[in-house]
Short mmCIF file of C-alpha atoms in Angstrom, two decimals:
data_model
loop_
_atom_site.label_atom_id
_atom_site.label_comp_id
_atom_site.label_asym_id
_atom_site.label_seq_id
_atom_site.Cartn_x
_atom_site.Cartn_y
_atom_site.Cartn_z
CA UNK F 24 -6.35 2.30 32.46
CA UNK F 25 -8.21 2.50 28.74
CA UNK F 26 -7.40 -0.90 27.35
CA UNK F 27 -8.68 -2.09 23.62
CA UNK F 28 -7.86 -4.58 20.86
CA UNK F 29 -7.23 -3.49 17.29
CA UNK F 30 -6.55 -6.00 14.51
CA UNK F 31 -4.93 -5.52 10.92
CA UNK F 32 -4.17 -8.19 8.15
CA UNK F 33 -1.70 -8.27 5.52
CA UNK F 34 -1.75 -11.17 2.46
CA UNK F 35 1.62 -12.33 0.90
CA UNK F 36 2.28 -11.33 -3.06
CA UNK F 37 1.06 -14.51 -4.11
CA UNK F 38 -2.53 -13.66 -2.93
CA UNK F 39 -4.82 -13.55 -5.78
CA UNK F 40 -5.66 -9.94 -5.00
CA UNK F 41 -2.02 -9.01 -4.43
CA UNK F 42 -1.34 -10.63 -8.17
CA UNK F 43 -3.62 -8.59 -9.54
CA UNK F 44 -2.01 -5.49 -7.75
CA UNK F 45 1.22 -5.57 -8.99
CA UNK F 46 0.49 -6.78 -12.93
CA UNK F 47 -0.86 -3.96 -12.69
CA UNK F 48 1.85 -1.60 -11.13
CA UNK F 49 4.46 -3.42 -13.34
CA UNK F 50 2.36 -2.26 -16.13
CA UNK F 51 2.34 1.05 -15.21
CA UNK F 52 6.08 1.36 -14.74
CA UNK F 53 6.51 -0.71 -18.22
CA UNK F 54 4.86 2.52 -19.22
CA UNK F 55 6.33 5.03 -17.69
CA UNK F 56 9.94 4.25 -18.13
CA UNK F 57 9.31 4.56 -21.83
CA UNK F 58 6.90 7.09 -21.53
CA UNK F 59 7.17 9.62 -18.05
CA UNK F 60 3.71 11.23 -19.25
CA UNK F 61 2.01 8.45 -19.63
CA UNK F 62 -1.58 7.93 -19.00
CA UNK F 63 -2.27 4.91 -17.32
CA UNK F 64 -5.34 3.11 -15.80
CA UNK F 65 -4.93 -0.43 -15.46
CA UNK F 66 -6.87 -3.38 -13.69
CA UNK F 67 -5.98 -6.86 -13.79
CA UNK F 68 -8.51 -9.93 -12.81
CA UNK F 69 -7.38 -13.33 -12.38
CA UNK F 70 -8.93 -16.76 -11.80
CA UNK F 71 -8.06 -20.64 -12.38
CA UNK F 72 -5.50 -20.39 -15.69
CA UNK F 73 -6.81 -16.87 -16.75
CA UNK F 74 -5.58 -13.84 -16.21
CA UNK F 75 -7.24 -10.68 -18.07
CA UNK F 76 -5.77 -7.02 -18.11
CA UNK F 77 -8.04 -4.08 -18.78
CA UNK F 78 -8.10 -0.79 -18.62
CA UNK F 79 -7.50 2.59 -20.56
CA UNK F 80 -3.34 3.93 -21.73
CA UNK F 81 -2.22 6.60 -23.79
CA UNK F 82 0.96 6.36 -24.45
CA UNK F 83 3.80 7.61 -27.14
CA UNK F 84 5.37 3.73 -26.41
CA UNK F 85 4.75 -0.28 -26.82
CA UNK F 86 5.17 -2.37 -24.33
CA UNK F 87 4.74 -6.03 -24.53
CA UNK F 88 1.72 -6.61 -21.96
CA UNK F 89 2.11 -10.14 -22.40
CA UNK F 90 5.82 -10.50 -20.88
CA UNK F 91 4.98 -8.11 -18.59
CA UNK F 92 2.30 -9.67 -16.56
CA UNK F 93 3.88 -13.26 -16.90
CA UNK F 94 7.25 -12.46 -15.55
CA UNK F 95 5.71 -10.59 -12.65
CA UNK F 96 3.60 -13.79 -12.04
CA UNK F 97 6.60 -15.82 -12.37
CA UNK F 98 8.56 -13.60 -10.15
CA UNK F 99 6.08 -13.69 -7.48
CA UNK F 100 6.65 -17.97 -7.24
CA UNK F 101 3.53 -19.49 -10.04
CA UNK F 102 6.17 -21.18 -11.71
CA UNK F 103 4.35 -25.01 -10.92
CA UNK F 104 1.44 -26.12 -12.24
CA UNK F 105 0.72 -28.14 -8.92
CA UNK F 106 -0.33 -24.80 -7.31
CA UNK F 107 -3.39 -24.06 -10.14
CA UNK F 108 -1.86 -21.35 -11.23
CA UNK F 109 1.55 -21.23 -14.17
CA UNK F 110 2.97 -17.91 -15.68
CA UNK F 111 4.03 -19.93 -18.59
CA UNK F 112 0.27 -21.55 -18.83
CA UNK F 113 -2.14 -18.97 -18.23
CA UNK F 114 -4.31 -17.51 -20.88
CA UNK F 115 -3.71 -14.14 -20.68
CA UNK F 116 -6.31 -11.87 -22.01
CA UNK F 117 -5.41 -7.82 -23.46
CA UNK F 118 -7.89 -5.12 -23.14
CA UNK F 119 -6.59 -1.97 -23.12
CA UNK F 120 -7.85 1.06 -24.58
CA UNK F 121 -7.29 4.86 -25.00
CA UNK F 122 -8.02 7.26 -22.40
CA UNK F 123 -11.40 8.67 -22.08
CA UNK F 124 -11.19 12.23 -23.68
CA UNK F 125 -13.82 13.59 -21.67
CA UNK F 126 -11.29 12.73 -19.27
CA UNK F 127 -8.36 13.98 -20.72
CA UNK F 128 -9.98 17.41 -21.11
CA UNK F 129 -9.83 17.83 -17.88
CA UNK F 130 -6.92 16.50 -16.61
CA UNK F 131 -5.06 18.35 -19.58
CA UNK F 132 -5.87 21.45 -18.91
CA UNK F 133 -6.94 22.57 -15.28
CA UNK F 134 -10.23 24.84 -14.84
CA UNK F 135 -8.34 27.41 -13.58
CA UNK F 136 -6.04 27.96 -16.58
CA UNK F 137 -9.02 27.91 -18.65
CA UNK F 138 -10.80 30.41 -16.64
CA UNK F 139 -7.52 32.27 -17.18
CA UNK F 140 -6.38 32.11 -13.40
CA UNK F 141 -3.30 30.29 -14.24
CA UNK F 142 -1.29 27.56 -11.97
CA UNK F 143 0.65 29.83 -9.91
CA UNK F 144 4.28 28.42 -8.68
CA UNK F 145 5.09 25.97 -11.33
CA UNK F 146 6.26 26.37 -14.82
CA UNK F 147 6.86 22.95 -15.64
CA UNK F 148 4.97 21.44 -18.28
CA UNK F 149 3.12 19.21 -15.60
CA UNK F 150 1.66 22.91 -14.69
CA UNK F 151 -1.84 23.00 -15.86
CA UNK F 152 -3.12 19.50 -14.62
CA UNK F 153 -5.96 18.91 -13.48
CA UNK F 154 -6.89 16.24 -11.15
CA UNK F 155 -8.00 13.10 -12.86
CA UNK F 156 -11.11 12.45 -10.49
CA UNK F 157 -13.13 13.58 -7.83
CA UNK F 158 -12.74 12.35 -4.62
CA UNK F 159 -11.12 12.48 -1.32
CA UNK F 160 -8.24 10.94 0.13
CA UNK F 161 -6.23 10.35 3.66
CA UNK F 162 -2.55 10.13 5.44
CA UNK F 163 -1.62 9.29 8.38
CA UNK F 164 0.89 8.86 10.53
CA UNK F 165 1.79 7.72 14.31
CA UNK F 166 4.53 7.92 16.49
CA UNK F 167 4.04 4.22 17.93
CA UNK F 168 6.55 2.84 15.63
CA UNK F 169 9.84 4.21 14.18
CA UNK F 170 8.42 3.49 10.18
CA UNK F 171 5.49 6.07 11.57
CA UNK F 172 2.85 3.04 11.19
CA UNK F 173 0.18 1.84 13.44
CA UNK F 174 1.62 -1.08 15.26
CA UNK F 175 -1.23 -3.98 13.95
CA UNK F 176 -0.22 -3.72 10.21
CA UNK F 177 3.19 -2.81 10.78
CA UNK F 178 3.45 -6.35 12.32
CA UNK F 179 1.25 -7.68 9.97
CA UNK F 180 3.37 -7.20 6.55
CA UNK F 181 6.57 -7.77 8.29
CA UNK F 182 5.36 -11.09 8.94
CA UNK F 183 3.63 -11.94 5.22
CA UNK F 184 6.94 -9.87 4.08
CA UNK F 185 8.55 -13.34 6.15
CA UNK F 186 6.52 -16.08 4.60
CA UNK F 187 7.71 -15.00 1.44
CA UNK F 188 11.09 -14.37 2.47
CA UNK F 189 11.23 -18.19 3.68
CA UNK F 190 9.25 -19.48 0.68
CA UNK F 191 11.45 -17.97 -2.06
CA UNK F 192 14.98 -19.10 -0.09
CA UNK F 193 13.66 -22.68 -0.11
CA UNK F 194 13.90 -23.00 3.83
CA UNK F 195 10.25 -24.09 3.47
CA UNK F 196 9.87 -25.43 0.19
CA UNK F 197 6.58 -27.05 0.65
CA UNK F 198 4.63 -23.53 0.79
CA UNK F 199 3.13 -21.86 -1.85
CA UNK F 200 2.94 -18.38 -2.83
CA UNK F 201 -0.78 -17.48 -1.21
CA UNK F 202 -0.89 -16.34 2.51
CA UNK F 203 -2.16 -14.34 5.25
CA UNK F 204 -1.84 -12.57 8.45
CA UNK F 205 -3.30 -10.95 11.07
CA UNK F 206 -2.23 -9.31 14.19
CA UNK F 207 -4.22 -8.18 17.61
CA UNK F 208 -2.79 -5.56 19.54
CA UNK F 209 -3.35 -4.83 22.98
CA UNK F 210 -3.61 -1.25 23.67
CA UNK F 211 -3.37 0.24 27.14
CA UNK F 212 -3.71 3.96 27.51
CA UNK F 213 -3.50 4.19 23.74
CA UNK F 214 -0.06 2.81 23.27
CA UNK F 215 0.55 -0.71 22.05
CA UNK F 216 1.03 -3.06 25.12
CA UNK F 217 1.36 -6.61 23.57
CA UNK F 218 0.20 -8.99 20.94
CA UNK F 219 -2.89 -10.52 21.71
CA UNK F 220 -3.55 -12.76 18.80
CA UNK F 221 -1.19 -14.05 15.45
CA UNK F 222 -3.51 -15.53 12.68
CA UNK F 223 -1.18 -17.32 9.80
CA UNK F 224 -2.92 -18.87 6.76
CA UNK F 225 -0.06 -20.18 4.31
CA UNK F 226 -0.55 -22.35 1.57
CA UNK F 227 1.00 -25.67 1.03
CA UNK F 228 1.73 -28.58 -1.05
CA UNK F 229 -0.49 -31.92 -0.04
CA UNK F 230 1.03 -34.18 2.59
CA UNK F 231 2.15 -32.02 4.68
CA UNK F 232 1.24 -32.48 8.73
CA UNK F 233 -0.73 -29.80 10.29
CA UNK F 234 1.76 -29.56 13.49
CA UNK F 235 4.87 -30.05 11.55
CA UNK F 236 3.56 -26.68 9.77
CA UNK F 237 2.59 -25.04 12.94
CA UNK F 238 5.60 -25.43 14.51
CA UNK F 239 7.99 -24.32 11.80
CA UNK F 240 5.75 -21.05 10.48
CA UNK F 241 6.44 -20.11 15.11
CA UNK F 242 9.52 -20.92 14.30
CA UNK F 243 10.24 -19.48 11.13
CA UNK F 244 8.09 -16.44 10.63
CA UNK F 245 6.71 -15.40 13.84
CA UNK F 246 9.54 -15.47 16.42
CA UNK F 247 11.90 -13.81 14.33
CA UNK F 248 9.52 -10.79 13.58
CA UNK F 249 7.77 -10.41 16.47
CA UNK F 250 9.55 -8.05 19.40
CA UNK F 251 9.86 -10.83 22.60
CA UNK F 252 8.57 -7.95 24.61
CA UNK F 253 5.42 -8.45 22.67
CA UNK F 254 4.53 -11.85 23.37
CA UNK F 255 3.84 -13.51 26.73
CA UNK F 256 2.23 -16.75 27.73
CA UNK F 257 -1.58 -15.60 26.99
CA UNK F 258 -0.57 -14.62 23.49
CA UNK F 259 -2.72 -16.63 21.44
CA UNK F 260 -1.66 -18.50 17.66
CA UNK F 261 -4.03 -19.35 14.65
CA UNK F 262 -1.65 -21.33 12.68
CA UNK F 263 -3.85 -22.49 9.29
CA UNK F 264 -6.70 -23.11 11.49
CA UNK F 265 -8.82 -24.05 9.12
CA UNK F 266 -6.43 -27.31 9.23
CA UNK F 267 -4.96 -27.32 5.19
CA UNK F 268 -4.50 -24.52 2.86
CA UNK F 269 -3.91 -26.30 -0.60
CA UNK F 270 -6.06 -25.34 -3.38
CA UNK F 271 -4.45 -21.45 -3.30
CA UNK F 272 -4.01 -18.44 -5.33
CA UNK F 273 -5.92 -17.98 -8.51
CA UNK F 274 -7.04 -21.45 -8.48
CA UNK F 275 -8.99 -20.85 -5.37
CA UNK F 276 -10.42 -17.43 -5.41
CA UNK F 277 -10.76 -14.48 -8.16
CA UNK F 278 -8.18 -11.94 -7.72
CA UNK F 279 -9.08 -8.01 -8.88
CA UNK F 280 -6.65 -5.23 -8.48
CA UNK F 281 -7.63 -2.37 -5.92
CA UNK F 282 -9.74 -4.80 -3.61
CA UNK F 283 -7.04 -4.54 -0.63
CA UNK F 284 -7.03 -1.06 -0.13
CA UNK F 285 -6.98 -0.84 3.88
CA UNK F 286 -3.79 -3.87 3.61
CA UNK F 287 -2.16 -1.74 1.32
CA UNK F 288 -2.63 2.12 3.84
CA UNK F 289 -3.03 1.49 7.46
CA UNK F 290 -4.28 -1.74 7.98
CA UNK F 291 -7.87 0.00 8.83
CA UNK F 292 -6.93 2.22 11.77
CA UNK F 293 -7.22 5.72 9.94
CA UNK F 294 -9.90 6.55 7.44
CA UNK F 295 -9.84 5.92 4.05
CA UNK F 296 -11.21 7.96 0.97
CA UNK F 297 -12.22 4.85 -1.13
CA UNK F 298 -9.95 4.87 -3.86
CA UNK F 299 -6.57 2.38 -4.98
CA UNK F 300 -3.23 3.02 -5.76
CA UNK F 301 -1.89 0.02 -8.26
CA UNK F 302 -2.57 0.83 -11.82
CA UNK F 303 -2.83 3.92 -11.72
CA UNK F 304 -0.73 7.04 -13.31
CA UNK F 305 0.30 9.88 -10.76
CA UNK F 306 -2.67 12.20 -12.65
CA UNK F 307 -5.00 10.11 -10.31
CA UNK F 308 -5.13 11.76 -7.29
CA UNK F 309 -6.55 8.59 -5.43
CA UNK F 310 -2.62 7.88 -5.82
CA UNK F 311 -0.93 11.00 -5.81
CA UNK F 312 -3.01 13.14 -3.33
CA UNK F 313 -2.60 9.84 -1.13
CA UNK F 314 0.91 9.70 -1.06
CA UNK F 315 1.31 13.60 -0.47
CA UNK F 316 -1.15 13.19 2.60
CA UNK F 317 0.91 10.68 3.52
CA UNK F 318 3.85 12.96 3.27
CA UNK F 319 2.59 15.52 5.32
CA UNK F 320 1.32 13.46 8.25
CA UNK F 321 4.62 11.61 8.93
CA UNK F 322 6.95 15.54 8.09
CA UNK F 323 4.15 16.60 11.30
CA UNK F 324 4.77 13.49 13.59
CA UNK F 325 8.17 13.34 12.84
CA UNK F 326 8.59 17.23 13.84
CA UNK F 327 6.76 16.95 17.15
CA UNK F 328 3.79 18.81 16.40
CA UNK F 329 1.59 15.94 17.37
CA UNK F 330 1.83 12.34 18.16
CA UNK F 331 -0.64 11.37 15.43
CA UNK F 332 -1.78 13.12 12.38
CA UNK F 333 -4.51 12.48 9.72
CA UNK F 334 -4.92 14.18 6.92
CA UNK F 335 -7.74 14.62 4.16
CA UNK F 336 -7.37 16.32 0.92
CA UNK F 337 -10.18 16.41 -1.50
CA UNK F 338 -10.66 17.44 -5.61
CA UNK F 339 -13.21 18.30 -7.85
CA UNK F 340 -11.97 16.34 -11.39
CA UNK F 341 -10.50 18.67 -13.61
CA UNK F 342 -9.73 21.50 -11.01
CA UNK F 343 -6.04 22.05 -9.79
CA UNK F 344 -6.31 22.99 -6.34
CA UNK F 345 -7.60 21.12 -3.46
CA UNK F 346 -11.40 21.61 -2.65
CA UNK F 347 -10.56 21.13 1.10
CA UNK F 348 -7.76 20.40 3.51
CA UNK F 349 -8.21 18.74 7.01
CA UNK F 350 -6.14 17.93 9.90
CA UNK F 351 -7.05 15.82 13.01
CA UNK F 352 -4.53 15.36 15.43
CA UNK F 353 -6.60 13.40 17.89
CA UNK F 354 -6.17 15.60 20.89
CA UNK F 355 -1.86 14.88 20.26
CA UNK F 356 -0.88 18.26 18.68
CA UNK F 357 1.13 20.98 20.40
CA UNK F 358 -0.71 23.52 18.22
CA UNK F 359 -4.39 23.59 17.53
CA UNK F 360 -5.79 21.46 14.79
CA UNK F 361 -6.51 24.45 12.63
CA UNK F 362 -3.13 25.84 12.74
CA UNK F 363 -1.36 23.42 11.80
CA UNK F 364 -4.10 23.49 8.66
CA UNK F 365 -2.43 26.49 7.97
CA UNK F 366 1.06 25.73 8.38
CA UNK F 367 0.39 22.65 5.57
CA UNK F 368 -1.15 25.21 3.25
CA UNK F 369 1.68 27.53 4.05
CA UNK F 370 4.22 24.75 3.23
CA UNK F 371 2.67 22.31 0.71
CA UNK F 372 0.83 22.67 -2.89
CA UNK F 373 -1.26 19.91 -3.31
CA UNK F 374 -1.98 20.71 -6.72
CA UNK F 375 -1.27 17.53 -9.30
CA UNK F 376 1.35 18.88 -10.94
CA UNK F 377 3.14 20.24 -7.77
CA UNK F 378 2.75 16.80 -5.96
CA UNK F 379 4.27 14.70 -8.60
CA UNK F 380 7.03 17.58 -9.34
CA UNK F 381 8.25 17.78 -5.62
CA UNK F 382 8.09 13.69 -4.99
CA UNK F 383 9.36 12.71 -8.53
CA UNK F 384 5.92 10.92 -9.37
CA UNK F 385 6.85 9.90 -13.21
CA UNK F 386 9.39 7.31 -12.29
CA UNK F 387 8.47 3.78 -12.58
CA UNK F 388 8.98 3.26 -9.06
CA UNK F 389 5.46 1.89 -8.71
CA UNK F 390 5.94 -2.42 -8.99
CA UNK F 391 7.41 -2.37 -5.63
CA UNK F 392 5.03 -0.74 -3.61
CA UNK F 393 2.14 -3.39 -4.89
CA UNK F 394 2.69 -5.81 -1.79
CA UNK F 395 3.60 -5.63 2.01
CA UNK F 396 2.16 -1.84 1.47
CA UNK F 397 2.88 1.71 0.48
CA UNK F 398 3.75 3.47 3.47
CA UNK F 399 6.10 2.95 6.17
CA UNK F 400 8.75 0.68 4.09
CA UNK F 401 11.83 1.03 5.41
CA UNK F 402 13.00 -2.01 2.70
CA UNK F 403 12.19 0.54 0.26
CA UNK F 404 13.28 4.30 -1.01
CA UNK F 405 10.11 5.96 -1.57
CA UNK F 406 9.97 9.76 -1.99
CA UNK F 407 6.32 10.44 -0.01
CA UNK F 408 8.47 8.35 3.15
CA UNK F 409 11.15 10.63 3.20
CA UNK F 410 11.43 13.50 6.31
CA UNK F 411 12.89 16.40 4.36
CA UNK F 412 10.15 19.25 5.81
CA UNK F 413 11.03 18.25 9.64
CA UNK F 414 13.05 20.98 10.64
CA UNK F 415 10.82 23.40 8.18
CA UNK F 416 8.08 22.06 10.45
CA UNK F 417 9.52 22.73 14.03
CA UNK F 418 10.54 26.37 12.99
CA UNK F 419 6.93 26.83 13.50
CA UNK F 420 6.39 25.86 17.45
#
């Protein structure tokens, strides 16, 4: 019997990193509910009473950065100064400028319409994008859980998704916004066995007693998110083991958008291209492209054609269609590997503007995907999560 460990983490909203990543989607959907073609590319830093927003917009709107960012900082719980970190206090800092328009021509106007190949199969006005970068970017999907997620960070945001949950109902009012998990699964013949390890870091107000806090984050957070079949006596608890978690947030480390980029995909077991989601406009493909892979891998898993499926889609900046497409099924596919290449060509246009027509991409839908993660939320109603090419899918076994 093949046995292994795999571990993923997951940080609560009030994690300086996770601050940073939804100013920044909250931005963007300020933006684009005013504005659906909106050119956005925003990152947010923040450190002890500072938080600065940069970037590059263009934009036919105004939108009032400054109540933006502090009611998304007050909504995520730094409403008390005692935690180092106030959305009524904070300097906030505005630097925001116009697209590049090296990089607009590009993304304007694809290479292929101005080589005078056109954008076939669209003749919306979205038709002629080109992709706003270079790169290359994954999806995945699994059978090992009903949301289609890997088991490890599954657990693991259902559990920071908790903290939060408990924090913001007062049933533990001494915790503060900043937290983390992590979650060890055993694996036995590649199928998730049982939890090996839980690792909770929450922060908290002084004076609290280490084993008072142990007991009620089991209590609390743990038991009522983690299966009973999963647990057994050699199932092992980090509960702040560092032994106090005060100085939190902000206050006690620099946040940056786009620094949690395996929390926010699949908690590190499938590959990852490189680039973030939060900020960014559905021109970037490092969003777009990403969601669409992410699309195409759960539509395949979800029809039976394999238990597992990763995809890769890359672009050349500028240039509508997809430089390559790749499917690994890890040995779990009904059909060989290259096939099913074909039947995703056959099926789906990964070109910019066909991505964000089919999933509805210009919506500010954007603020809510910036913690707990952007794929398998079943809390949420997110078009790249939805199984609409299933039965499209098994017409071809």
């Amino acid at each position: 019997m093949e046995k292994f460990l795999f571990t993923s983490e997951s940080v609560t909203e009030g994690h300086p990193d996770k601050i940073c990543d939804q100013v920044s989607d909250a931005i963007l959907d300020a933006f684009l509910a005013k504005d659906p073609t909106a050119r956005v590319a925003c990152e947010v830093s923040a450190t002890t009473g500072l938080l600065l927003v940069m970037g590059e917009v263009t934009a036919d709107c105004y939108v009032d950065i400054q109540s933006v960012a502090r009611d998304t900082v007050r909504h995520i719980g730094y409403t008390d100064a005692r935690f180092g970190f106030d959305a009524d206090t904070i300097a906030l800092l505005v630097a925001l400028n116009n697209q590049s328009p090296d990089i607009a021509l590009g993304v304007n106007i694809s290479l292929e319409d101005k080589l005078g190949s056109g954008s076939v199969g669209s003749d919306t006005k979205d038709s002629s994008l080109g992709a706003g970068d270079q790169g290359m970017m994954f999806g995945y999907a699994t059978d090992e859980t009903d949301e289609f997620m890997p088991m490890p960070i599954y657990l693991a945001h259902n559990l920071t998704k908790q903290l939060a949950d408990i924090r913001k109902a007062n049933i533990l009012p001494y915790m503060g916004p900043d937290g983390k998990s992590q979650v060890t699964i055993e694996y036995r013949n590649g199928i998730p066995y049982r939890v090996d390890t839980v690792v909770i870091s929450t922060q908290h107000l002084p004076g609290i007693h280490l084993e008072d806090l142990r007991k009620d984050v089991i209590e609390n957070v743990i038991l009522p998110v983690i299966p009973k079949n999963l647990l057994d006596k050699d199932t092992k608890y980090f509960i702040n083991p560092t032994g106090r978690f005060v100085i939190g947030g902000p206050h006690g480390d620099t946040g940056l958008t786009g620094r949690k980029i395996i929390v926010d995909t699949y908690g590190g077991f499938a590959r990852h291209g490189g680039g973030a989601f939060s900020g960014k406009d559905p021109t970037k493909v490092d969003r777009s492209a990403s969601y669409a892979a992410r699309y195409i891998a759960k539509n395949i898993v979800a029809a039976g054609l394999a238990k597992r499926a990763e995809i890769q889609i890359s672009y050349a900046i500028g240039v509508a269609s997809p430089v390559s497409i790749m499917v690994d099924t890890f040995g779990t596919s009904k059909l060989p590997d290259s096939q099913i290449c074909e039947i995703v060509n056959k099926y789906f246009d990964l070109r910019p503007s066909a991505i964000i027509e089919r999933l509805g991409l210009r919506k500010p839908i954007y603020a809510q995907t910036a913690a707990y993660g952007h794929f398998g939320r079943s809390d949420l109603d997110l078009p790249w999560e939805q199984l609409d090419m299933v039965e499209v899918l098994m017409s071809e076994l």
